[in-house]
XYZ file of C-alpha atoms in Angstrom:
527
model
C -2.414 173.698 162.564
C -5.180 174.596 160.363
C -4.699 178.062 157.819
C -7.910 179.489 159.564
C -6.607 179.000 163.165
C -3.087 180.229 161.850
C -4.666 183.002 160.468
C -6.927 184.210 163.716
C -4.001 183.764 166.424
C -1.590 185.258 164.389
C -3.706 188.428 163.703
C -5.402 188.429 167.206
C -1.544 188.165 168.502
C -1.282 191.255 166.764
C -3.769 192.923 167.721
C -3.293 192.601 171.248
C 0.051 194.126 171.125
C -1.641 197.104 169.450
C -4.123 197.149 172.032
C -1.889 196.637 174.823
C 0.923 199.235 173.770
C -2.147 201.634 172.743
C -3.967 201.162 176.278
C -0.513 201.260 178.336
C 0.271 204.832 176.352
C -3.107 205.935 176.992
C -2.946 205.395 180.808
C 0.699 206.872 181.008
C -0.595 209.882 179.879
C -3.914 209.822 181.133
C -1.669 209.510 184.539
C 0.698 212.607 183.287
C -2.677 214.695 182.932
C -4.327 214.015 186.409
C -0.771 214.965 187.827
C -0.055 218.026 186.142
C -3.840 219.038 186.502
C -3.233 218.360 190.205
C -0.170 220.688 190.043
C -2.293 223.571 188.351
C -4.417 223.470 191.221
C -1.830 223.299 194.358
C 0.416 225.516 192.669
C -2.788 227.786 192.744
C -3.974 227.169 196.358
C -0.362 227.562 197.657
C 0.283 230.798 195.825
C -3.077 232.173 196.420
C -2.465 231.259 200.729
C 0.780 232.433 200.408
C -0.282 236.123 198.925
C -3.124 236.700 201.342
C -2.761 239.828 203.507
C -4.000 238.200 206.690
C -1.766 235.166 206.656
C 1.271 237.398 205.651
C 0.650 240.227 208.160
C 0.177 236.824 210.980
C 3.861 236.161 211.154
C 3.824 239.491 213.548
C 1.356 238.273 215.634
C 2.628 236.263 218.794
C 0.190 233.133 217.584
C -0.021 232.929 213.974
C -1.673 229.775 213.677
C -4.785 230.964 215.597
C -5.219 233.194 212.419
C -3.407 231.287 209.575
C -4.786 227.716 210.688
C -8.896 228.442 209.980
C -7.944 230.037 206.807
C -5.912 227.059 205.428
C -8.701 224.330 206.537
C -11.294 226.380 205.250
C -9.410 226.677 201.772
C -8.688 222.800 202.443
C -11.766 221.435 202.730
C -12.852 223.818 199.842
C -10.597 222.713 197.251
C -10.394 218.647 198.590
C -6.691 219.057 198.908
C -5.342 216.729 201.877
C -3.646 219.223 203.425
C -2.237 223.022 203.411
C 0.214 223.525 205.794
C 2.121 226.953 206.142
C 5.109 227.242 208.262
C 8.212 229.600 208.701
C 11.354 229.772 207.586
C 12.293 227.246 210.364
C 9.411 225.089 209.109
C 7.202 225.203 212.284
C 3.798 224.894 211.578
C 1.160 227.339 211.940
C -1.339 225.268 210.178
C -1.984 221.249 209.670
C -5.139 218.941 209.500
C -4.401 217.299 213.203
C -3.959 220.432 215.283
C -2.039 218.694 217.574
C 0.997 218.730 215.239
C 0.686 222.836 215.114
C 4.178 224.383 216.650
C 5.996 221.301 215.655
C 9.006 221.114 212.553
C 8.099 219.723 209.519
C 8.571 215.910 208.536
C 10.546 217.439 204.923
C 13.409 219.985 204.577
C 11.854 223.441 204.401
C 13.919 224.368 201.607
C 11.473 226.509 199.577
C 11.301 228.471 202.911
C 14.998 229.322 202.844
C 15.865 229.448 199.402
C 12.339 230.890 197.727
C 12.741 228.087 194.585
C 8.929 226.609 193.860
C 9.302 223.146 194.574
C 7.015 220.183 192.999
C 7.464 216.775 193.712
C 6.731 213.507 195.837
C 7.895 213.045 199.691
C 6.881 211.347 202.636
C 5.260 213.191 205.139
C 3.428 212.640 208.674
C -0.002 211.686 206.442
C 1.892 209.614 204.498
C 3.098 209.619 200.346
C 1.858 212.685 199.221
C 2.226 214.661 195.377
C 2.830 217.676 196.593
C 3.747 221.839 195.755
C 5.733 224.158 197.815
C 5.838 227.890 197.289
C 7.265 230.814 199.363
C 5.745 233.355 201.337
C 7.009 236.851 201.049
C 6.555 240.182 202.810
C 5.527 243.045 201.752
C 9.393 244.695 201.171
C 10.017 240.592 199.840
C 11.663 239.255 202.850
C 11.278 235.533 203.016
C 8.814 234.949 206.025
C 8.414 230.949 205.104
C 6.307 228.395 202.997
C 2.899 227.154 201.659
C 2.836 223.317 201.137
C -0.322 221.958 199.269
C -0.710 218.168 198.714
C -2.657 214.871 198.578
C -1.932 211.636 199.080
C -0.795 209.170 196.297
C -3.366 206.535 197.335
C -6.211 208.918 196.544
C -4.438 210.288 192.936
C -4.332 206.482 192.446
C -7.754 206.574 192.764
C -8.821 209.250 191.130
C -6.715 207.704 188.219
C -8.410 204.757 188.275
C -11.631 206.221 188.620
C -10.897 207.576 184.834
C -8.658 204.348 183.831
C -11.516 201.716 183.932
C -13.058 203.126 180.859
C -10.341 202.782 178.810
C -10.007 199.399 180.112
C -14.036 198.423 179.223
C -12.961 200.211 175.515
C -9.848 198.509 174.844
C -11.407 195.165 176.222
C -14.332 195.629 173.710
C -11.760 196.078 171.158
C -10.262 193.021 171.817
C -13.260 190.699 171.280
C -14.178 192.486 168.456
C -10.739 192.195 166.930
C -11.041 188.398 167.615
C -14.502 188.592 165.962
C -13.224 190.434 162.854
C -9.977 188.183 162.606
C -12.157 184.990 162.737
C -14.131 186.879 159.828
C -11.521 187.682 157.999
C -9.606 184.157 158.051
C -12.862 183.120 156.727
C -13.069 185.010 153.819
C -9.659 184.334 153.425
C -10.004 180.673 153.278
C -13.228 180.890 151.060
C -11.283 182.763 148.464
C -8.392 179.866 148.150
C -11.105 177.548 147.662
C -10.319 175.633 151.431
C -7.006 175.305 150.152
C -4.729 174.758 153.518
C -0.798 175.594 152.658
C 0.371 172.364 152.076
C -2.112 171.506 149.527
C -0.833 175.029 147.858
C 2.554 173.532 148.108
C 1.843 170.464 146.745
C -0.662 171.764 143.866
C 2.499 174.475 142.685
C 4.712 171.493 142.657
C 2.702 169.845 140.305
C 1.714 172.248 137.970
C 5.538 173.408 137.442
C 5.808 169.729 137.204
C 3.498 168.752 134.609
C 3.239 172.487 132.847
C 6.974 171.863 132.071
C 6.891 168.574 131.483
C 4.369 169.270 128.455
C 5.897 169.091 125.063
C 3.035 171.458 123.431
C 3.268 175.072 124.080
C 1.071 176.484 126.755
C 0.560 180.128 127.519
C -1.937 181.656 129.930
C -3.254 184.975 128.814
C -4.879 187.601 131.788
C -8.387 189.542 130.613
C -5.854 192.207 128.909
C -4.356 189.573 126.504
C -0.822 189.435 128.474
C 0.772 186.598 129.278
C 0.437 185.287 132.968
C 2.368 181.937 132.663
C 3.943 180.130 130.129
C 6.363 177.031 129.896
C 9.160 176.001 128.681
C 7.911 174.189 125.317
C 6.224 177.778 124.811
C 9.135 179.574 124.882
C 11.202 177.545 122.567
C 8.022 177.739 119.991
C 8.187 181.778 120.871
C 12.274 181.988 120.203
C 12.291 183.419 123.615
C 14.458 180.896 125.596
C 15.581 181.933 128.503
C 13.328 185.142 128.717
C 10.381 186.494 131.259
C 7.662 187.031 129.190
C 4.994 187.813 132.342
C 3.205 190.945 131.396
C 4.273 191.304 127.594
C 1.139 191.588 125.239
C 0.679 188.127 123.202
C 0.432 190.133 120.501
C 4.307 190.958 120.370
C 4.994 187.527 119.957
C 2.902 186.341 117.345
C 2.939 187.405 114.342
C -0.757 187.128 113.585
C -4.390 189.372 114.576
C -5.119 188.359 118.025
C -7.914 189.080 118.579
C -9.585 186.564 115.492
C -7.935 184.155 117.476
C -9.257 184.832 120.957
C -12.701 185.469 119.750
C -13.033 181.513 118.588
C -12.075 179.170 120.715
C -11.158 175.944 120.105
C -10.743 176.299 116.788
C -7.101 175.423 115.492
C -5.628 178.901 113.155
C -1.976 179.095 111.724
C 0.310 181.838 113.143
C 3.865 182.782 112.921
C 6.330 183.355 115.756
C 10.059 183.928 114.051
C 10.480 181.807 110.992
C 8.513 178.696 113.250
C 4.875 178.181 111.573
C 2.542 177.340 114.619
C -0.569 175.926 114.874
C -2.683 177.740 117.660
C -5.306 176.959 119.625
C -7.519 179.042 122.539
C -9.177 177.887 125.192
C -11.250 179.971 127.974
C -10.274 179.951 131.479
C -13.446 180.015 133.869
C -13.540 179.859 137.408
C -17.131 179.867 138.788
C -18.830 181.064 135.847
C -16.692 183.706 135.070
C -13.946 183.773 132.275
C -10.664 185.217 133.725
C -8.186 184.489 130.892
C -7.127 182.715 128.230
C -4.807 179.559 128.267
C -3.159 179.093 124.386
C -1.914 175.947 123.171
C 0.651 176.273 120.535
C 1.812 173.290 117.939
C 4.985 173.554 115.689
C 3.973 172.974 112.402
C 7.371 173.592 111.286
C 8.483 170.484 112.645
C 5.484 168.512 110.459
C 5.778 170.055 107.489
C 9.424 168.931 107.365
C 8.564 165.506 108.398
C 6.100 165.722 105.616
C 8.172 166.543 103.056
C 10.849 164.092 104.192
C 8.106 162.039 103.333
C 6.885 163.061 100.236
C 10.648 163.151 98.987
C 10.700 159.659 100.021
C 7.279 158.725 98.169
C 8.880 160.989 94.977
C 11.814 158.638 95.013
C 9.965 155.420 95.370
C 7.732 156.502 92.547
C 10.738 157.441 90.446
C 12.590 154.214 90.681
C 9.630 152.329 90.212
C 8.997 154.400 86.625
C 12.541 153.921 85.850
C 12.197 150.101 86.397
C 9.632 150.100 84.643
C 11.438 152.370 81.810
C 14.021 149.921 82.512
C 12.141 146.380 81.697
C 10.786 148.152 78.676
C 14.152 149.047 77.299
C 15.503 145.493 77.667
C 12.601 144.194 75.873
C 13.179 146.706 73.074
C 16.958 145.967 72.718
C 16.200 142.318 72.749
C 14.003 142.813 70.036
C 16.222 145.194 68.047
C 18.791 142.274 68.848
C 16.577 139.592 67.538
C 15.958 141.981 64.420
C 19.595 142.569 63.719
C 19.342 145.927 64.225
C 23.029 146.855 66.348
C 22.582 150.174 65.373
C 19.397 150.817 66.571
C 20.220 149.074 69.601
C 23.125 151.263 70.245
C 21.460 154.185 69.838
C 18.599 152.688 72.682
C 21.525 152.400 74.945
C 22.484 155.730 74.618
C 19.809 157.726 75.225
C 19.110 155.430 78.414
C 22.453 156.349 79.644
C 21.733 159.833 79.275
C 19.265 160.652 81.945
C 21.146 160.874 85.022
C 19.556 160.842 88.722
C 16.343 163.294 87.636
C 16.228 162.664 84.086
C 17.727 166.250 83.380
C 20.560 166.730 81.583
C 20.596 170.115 83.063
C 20.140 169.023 87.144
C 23.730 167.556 87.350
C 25.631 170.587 88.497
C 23.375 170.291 91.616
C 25.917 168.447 93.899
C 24.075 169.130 97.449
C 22.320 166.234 98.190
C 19.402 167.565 99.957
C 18.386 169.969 97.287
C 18.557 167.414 94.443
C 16.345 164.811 96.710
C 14.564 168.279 97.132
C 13.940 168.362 93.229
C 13.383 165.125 92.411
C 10.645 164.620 94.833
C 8.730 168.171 93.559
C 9.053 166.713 89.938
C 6.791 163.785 91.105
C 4.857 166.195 92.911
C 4.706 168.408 90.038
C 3.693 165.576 87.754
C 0.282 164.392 89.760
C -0.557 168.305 89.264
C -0.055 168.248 85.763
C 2.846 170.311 86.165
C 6.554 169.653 84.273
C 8.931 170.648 86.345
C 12.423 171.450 84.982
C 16.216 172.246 85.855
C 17.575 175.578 84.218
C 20.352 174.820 81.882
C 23.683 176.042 83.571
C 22.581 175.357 87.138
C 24.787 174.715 89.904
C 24.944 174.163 93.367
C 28.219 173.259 95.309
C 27.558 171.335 98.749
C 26.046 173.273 101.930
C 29.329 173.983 104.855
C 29.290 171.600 107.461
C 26.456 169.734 105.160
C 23.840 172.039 106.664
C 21.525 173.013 103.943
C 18.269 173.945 105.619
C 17.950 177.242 104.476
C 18.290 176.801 100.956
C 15.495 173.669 101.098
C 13.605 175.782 103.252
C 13.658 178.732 100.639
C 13.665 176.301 97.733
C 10.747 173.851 98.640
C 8.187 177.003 99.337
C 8.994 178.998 96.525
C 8.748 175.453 93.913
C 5.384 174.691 95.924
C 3.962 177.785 95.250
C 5.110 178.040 91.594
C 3.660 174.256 91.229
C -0.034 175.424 92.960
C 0.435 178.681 90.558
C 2.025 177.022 87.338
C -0.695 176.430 84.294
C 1.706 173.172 82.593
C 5.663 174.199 83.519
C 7.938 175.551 86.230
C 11.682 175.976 85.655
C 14.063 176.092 88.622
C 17.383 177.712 88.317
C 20.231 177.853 90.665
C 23.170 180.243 90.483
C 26.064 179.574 92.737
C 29.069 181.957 92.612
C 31.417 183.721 94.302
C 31.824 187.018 94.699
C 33.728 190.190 96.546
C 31.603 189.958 99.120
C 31.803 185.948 99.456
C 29.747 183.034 98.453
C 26.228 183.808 97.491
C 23.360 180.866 95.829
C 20.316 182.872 93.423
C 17.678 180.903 93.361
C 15.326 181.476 90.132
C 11.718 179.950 90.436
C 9.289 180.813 87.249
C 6.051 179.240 86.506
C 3.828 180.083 83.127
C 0.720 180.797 85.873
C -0.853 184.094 85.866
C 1.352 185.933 87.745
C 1.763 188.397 90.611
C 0.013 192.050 89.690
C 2.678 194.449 89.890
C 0.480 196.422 92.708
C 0.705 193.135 95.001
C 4.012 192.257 94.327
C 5.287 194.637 97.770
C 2.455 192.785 99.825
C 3.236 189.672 98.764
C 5.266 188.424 101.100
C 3.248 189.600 104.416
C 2.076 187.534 106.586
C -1.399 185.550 105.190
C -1.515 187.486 102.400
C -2.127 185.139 99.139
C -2.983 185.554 95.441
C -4.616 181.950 95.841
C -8.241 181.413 97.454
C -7.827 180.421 100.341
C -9.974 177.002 101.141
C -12.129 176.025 103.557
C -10.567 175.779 107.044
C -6.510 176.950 105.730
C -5.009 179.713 105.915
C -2.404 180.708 103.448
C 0.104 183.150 102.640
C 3.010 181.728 105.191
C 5.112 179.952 102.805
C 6.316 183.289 100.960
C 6.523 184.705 104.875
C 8.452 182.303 105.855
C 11.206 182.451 103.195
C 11.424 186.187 103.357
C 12.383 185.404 106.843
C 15.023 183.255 105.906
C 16.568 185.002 103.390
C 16.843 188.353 105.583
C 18.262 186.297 108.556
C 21.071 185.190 106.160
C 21.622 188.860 105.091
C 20.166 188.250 101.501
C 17.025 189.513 99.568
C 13.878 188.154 97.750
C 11.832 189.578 95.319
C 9.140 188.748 92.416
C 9.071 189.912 88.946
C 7.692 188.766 85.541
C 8.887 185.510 84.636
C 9.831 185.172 80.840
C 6.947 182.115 80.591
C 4.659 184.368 81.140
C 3.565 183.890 84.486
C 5.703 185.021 88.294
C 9.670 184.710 88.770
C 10.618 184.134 92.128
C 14.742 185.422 92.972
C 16.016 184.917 96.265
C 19.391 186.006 97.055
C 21.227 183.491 99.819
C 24.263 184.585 101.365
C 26.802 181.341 102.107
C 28.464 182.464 105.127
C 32.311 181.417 105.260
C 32.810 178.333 107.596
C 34.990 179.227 110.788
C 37.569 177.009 110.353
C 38.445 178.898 106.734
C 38.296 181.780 108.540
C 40.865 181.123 111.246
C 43.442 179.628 108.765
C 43.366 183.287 107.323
């Protein structure tokens, strides 16, 4: 069945139980009214018969009916009661629409007459079904002397009843077609406003969005007009670090760390923003549904993931460029030792061999007390790096660096590779790493040193520096900067440690970050 029929029987089904239960009500009590309006009146008639001086002073007379009986059809026929009888105590009649049933006992019990209790009610009498009152008749010292009875039929209260019903009827029958109207009217509208949609189709189209906005591996939120978010899926909330949470009616603006609003106002246009320690690349689209914008749908990129696939792959350039300079180093010290050979020069020759030997995996005498893998790939692909900028870049005397626990050494390359970068875009001809691993009361800690012979950080920046997109560099056309320093502040909170920028000795910024090694589980059980 069709949403539109659905929707007009269901709410016509309604309303005609309204109507119904409303009209049956109505008529109930319209019927309560006309009865107890009846009773006013007979109660009246019968009290105002039984209280007159000539009927009460007839029960003396040998005939009371030839006095009582023109009185009561008189006040009959006046009022348009069916009948007003009076009898005694006995219930003989002295009065009665067929005159031929004067002298003769009631059809009922007269037993208002004897007792002197009103009485109100329906019996059966010679006339038929009547809804009738009873009241006594008293003398003047209040002896009982009989009754008044003042009724009319059933058939004609029926008909007065109806006389009043059929109106209510013609209303509530005219509010029935117009309901139908209106319900047609409003499935309609309803209809038009799900775009003809039937509830299959609904079905169906949820289905596949959850389907497909889940199945996306970008990050998709849908922002309202008030910049909260509507819907978002799962890729979104991993980019977010809210896994797992609700974020329907939270402000986007809690969740990024960046100005919204730049990044509303210009859509489609791709801007870096920060969620966490995750570097995102964001981009907002309009939502409009005929002609009118009605949110916001952002599409969020982890640029965290890239830029560590990047520099997996610059370290992997660096160290193809490295061993190709060393073979090259290599094929020119043969040819000098064969020609020292040739010479007879052993001394000299010896003296080749030795400095060759001498240079280790970064050609630092000073980078071999960095034993974790990943940082010393780290290093030797930022000295290539640093070289194509014109930049030497150089191990601290003294350094060392004992292997990450559980080989996980993310952290430190995270905090490493953006504070070198930024010394190396910074740096006028040298930047000198240093590493510092120790322990200590409070556990294992690694100080990382960075300086650079740049121009430095003024010493009224240096507590801004590290907020989000702010940067001592111009920024170029289309990038934004200032996330790298951002980013590592991040870090080295999360691991409990601090950061922070002073003057460097050669003259130009010195980087120190502080990185907590927390104490692998297993060492802590054993304890």
């Amino acid at each position: 069945m069709r949403l539109r029929t659905q929707l007009v029987l269901l709410q016509s089904a309604i309303m005609l139980v309204v109507i119904l239960g409303t009209g049956a009500a109505a008529a109930w009590i319209q019927e309560r009214t006309l009865r107890d309006a009846y009773v006013d009146r007979m109660v009246g008639i019968a009290e105002s018969v039984a209280q007159l001086p000539s009927v009460v002073d007839a029960y003396d007379d040998p005939d009371p009916s030839r006095v009582i009986q023109p009185i009561a059809e008189t006040i009959r026929v006046a009022s348009g009661m069916t009948y007003v009888v009076v009898t005694d105590r006995d219930g003989i009649r002295f009065s009665h629409p067929n005159p031929a049933l004067i002298g003769e006992r009631t059809s009922t019990e007269p037993t208002t007459a004897q007792t002197g209790d009103r009485f109100v009610g329906t019996q059966e009498g010679t006339l038929g079904v009547s809804w009738r009152a009873k009241v006594p008749v008293h003398a003047g010292d209040g002896t009982l002397l009989g009754q008044v009875s003042v009724g009319i039929l059933e058939s004609e209260l029926r008909s007065d009843w109806l006389d009043d019903i059929w109106v209510l009827g013609v209303c509530l029958a005219v509010a029935a077609v117009l309901g139908v109207v209106l319900a047609t009217w409003a499935a309609a509208v309803v209809r038009r406003r799900i775009h003809g949609v039937e509830p299959d189709e609904i079905r169906a189209m949820l289905e596949i969005r959850d389907a497909t906005l889940h199945g996306i591996g970008e990050g998709l939120v849908v922002l309202d007009e008030q910049a909260r978010i509507a819907l978002s899926n799962d890729a979104a909330l991993r980019l977010l670090g809210r896994t797992g949470d609700d974020l329907v009616g939270v402000p986007v603006a809690e969740v990024l760390d960046a100005a919204v609003d730049p990044l509303l106002a210009d859509p489609g246009e791709q801007q870096l923003v920060l969620a966490g320690e995750r570097v995102l690349v964001a981009r907002a689209d309009p939502v409009v549904v005929d002609g009118r914008t009605v949110g916001t749908v952002l599409i969020l990129r982890d640029r965290t993931e890239l830029d560590a696939a990047l520099r997996d792959l610059a370290g992997a350039q660096g160290m193809t460029e490295t061993l190709r300079a060393q073979q090259h180093e290599f094929a020119n010290t043969l040819h000098t030792l064969g020609g020292l050979i040739e010479l007879g020069e052993s001394a000299a020759a010896m003296q080749v061999l030795a400095r060759a030997g001498a240079g280790g995996a970064l050609a630092d005498e000073h980078a071999t007390g960095v034993r974790e893998l990943e940082v010393a790939a780290l290093l030797l692909a930022k000295r290539a790096q640093s070289r194509e900028h014109g930049v030497e870049l150089a191990v601290r005397e003294g350094s060392l660096l004992r292997p990450a626990p559980a080989g996980d050494a993310g952290d430190w390359v995270t905090v490493l590779g953006n504070l070198v970068d930024n010394a190396i875009d910074a740096a006028a001809s040298a930047v000198e790493v240093g590493i510092d691993d120790r322990d200590g009361p409070l556990g294992r800690a690694v100080e990382v040193t960075v300086d650079d012979d740049g121009a430095g950080v003024p010493e009224a920046e240096r507590a801004a520096i590290f907020d989000l997109e702010v940067s001592t560099k111009a920024h170029a056309s289309g990038l934004a900067r200032g996330y790298g320093l951002t980013l590592v502040r991040r870090v080295v909170e999360r691991l409990g440690g601090e950061v922070r920028v002073e003057r460097s000795p050669l003259g130009g910024a010195r980087f120190v970050a502080t990185l907590p090694v927390p104490a692998p589980a297993s060492a802590g059980a054993e304890r």
